[in-house]
PDB file of C-alpha atoms in Angstrom:
ATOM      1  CA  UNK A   1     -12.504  -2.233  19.459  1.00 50.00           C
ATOM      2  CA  UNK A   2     -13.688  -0.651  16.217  1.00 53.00           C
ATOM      3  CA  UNK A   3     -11.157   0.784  13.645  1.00 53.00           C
ATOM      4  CA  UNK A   4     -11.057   4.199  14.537  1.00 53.00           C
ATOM      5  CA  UNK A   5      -9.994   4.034  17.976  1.00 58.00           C
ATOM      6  CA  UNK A   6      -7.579   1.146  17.838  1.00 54.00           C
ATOM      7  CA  UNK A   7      -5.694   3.529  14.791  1.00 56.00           C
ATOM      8  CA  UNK A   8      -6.029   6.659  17.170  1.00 54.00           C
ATOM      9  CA  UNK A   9      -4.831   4.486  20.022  1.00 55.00           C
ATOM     10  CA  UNK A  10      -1.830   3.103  18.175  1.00 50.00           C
ATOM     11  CA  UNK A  11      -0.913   6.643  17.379  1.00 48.00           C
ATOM     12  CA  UNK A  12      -1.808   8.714  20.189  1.00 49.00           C
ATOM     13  CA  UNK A  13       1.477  11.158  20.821  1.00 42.00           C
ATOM     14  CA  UNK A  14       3.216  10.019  18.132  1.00 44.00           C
ATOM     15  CA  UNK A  15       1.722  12.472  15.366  1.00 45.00           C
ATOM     16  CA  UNK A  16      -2.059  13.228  14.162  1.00 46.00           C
ATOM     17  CA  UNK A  17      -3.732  11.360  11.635  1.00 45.00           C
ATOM     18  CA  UNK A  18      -3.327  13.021   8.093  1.00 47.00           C
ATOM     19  CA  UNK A  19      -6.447  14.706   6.439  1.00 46.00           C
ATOM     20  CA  UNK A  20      -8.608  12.568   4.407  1.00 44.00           C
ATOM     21  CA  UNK A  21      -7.442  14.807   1.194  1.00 48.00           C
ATOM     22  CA  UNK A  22      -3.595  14.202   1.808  1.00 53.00           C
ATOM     23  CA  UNK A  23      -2.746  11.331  -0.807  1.00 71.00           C
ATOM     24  CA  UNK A  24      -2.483   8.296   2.331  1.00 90.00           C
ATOM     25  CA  UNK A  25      -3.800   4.949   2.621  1.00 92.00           C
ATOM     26  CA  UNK A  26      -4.506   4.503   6.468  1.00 92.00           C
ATOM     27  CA  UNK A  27      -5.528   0.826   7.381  1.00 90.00           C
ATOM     28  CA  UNK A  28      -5.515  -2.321   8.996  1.00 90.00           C
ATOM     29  CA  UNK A  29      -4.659  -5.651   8.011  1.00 88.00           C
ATOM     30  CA  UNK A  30      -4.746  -8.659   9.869  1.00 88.00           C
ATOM     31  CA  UNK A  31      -1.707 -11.310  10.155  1.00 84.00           C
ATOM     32  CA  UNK A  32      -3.178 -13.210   7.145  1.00 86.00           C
ATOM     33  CA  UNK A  33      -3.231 -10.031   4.903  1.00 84.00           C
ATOM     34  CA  UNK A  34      -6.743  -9.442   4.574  1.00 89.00           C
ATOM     35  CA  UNK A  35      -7.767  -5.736   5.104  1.00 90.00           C
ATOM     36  CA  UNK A  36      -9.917  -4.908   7.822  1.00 90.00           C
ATOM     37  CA  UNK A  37     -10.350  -1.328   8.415  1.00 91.00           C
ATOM     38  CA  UNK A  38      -9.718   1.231   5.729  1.00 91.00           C
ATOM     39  CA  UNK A  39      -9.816   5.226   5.914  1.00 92.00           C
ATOM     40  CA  UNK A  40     -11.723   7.114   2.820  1.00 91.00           C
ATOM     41  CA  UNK A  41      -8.688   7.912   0.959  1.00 91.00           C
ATOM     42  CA  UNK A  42      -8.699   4.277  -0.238  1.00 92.00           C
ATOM     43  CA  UNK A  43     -11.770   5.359  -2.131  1.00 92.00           C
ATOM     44  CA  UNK A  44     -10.417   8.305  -3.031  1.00 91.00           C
ATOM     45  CA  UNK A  45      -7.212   7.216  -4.498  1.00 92.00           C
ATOM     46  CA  UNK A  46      -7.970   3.935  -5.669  1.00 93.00           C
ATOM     47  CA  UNK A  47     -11.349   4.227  -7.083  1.00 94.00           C
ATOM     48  CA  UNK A  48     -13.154   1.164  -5.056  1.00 91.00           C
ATOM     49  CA  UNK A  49     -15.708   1.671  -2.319  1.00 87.00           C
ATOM     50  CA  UNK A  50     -14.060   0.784   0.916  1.00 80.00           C
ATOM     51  CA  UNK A  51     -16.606  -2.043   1.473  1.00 86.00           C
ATOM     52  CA  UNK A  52     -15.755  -3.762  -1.739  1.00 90.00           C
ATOM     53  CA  UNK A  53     -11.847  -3.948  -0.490  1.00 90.00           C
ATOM     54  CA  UNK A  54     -13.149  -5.126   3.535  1.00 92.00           C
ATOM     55  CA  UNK A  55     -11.749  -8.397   4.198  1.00 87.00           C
ATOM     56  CA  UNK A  56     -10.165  -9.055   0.840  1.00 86.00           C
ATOM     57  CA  UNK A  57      -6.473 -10.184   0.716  1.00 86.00           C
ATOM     58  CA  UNK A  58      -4.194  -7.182  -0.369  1.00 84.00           C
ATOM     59  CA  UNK A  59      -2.356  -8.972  -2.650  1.00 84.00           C
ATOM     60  CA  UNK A  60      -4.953  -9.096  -4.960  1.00 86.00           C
ATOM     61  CA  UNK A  61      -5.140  -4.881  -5.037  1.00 84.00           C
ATOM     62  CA  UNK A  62      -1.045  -4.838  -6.732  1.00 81.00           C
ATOM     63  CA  UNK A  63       0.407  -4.943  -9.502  1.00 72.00           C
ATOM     64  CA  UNK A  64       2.517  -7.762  -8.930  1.00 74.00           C
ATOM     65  CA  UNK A  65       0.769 -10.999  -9.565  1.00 72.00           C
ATOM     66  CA  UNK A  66       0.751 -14.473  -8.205  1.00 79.00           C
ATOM     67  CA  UNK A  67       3.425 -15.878  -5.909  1.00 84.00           C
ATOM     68  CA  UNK A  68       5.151 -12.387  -6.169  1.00 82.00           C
ATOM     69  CA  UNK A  69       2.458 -10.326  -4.690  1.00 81.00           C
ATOM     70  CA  UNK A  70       1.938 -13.143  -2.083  1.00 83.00           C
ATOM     71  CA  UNK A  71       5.440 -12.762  -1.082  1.00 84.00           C
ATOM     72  CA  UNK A  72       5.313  -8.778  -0.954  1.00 80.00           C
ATOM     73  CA  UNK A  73       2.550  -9.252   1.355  1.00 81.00           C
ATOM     74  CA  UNK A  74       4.251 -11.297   3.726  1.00 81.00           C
ATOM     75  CA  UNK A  75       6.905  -8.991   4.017  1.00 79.00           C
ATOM     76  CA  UNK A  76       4.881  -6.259   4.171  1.00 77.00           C
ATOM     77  CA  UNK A  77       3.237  -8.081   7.199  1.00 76.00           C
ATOM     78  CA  UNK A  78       7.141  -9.752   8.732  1.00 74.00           C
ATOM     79  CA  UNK A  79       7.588  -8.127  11.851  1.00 66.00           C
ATOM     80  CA  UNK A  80      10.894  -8.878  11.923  1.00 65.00           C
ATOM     81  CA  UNK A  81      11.221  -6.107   8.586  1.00 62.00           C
ATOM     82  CA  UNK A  82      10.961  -2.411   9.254  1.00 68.00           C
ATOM     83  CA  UNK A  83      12.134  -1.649   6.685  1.00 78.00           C
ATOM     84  CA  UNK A  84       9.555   0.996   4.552  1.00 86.00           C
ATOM     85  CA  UNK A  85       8.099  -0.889   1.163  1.00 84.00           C
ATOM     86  CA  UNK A  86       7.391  -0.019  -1.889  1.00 87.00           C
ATOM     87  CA  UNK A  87       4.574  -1.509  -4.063  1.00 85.00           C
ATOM     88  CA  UNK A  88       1.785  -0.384  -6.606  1.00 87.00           C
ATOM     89  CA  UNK A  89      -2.188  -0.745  -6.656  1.00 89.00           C
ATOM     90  CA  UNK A  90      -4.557  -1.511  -9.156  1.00 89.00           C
ATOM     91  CA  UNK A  91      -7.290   1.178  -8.857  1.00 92.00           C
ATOM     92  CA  UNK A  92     -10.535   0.442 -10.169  1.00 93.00           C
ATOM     93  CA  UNK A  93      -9.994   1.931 -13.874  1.00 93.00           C
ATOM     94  CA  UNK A  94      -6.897  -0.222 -14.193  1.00 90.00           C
ATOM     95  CA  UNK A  95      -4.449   1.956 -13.483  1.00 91.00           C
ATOM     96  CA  UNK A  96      -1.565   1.791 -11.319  1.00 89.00           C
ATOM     97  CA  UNK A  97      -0.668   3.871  -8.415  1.00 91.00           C
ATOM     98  CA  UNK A  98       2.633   3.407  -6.184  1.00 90.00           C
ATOM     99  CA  UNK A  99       2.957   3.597  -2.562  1.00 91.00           C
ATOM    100  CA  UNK A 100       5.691   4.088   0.099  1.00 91.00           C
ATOM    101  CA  UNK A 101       4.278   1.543   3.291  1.00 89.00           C
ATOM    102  CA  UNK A 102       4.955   1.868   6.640  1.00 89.00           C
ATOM    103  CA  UNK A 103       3.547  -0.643   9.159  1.00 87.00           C
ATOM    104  CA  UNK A 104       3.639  -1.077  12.677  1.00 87.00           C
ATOM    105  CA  UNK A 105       2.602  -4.341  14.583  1.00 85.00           C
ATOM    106  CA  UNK A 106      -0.161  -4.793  17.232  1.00 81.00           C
ATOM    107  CA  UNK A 107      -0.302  -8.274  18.234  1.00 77.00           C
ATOM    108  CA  UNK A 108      -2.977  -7.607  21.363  1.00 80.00           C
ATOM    109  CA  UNK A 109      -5.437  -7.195  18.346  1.00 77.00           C
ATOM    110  CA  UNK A 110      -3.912  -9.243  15.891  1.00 80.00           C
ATOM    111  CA  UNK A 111      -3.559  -6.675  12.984  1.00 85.00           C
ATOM    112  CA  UNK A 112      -0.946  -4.665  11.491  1.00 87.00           C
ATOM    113  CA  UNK A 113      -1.306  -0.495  11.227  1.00 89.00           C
ATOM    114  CA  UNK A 114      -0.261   0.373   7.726  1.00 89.00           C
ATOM    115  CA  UNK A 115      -0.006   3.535   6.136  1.00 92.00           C
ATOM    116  CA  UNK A 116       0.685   4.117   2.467  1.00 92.00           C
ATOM    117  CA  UNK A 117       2.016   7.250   1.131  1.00 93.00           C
ATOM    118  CA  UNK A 118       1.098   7.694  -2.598  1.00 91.00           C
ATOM    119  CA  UNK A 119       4.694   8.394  -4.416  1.00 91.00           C
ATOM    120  CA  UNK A 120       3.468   8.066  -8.303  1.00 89.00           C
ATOM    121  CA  UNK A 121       4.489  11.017  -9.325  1.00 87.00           C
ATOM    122  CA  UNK A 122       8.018  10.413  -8.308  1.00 85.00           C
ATOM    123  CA  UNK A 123       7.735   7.041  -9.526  1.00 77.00           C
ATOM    124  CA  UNK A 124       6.740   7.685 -13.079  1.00 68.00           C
ATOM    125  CA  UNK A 125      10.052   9.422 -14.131  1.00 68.00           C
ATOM    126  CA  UNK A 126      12.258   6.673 -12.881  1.00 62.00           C
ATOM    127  CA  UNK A 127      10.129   4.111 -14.560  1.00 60.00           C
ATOM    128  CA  UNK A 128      10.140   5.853 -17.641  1.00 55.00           C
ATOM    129  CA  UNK A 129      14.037   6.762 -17.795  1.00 59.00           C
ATOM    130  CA  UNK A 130      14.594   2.786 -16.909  1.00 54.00           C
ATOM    131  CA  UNK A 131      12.344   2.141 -19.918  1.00 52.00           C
ATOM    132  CA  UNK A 132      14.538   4.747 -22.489  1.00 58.00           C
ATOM    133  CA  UNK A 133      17.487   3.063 -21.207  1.00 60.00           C
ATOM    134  CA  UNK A 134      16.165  -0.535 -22.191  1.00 58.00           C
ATOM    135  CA  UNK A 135      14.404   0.658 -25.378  1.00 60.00           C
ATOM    136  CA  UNK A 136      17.022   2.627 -26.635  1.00 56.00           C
ATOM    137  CA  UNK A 137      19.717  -0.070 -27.304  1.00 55.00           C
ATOM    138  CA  UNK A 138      16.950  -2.062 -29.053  1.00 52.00           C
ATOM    139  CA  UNK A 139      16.359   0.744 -31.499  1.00 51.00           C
ATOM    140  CA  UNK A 140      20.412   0.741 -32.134  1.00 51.00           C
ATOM    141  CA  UNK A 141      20.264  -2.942 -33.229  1.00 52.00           C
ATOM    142  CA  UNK A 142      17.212  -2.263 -35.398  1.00 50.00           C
ATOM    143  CA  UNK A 143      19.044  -0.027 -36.892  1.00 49.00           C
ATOM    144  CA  UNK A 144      21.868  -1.618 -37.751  1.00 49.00           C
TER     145      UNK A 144
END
C-alpha cells in the first residue's frame, strides 16, 4: 500500500489531512525508526528534499544527540506511551525547529503515523526566559 492511502486510511473520519502550507510534519516511520513516507512540508519546514530523509533513522534529524535521541525515538515509537512529545529538528541550514508529535500505531503495516506540529515560536520564549534565569545569577557573582 503506498503512503498516501495507508495515511488517508488511518485517518478516514477522524479529521482531514492539513494543507501542505499549515506548519505539520505528516509521516511514517517504521518500528525501527527509520522514516518511510513523508508529506512536502518536511521540505518545506526543514529544508531537506524528502528523498534525502527516506529511510534514514529520525534520530539523526534532532537536536538531541547520541544515546539521548536514540531513546526519544523509542519513545516516540512505545506504543504503550500516548502521551504527545516534544522534540526539535535540525533543518538543513543548522537550525533548530521544535515539534509537538502525535503518533498512532498500525501494526498490520508495521509503521507508526506521526504527525508533528511545529511549536517554535512558542518554544523560543520559554527557552530564552530559562536562559535569563541561568545567566543572570552568573552575572551577580561576576560582579561581586
Amino acid at each position: 500500500m503506498n503512503g498516501t492511502r495507508f495515511l488517508s486510511r488511518l485517518i478516514r473520519g477522524k479529521r482531514r489531512l492539513p494543507s501542505d502550507r499549515a506548519p505539520v510534519l505528516l509521516g511514517l516511520a517504521g518500528f525501527d525508526g527509520k522514516l518511510k513516507f513523508l508529506n512536502p512540508a518536511w521540505g518545506k519546514i526543514l529544508g531537506y528534499p524528502a528523498q534525502e530523509l527516506l529511510d534514514r533513522p529520525l534520530h539523526e534529524l534532532m537536536q538531541q544527540h547520541g544515546q539521548a535521541a536514540v531513546a526519544l525515538v523509542d519513545r516516540l515509537l512505545a506504543e504503550d506511551s500516548f502521551d504527545p512529545m516534544e522534540f526539535g529538528l535540525r533543518c538543513q541550514d543548522g537550525t533548530f525547529k521544535w515539534f509537538l508529535w502525535h503518533r498512532r500505531f498500525d501494526s498490520e503495516h508495521q509503521a507508526i503515523f506521526i504527525a508533528g506540529y511545529d511549536i517554535t515560536d512558542q518554544k523560543n520564549p520559554e527557552i530564552a526566559s530559562l536562559q535569563q534565569s541561568y545567566e543572570g545569577p552568573k552575572r551577580a557573582d561576576a560582579a561581586i
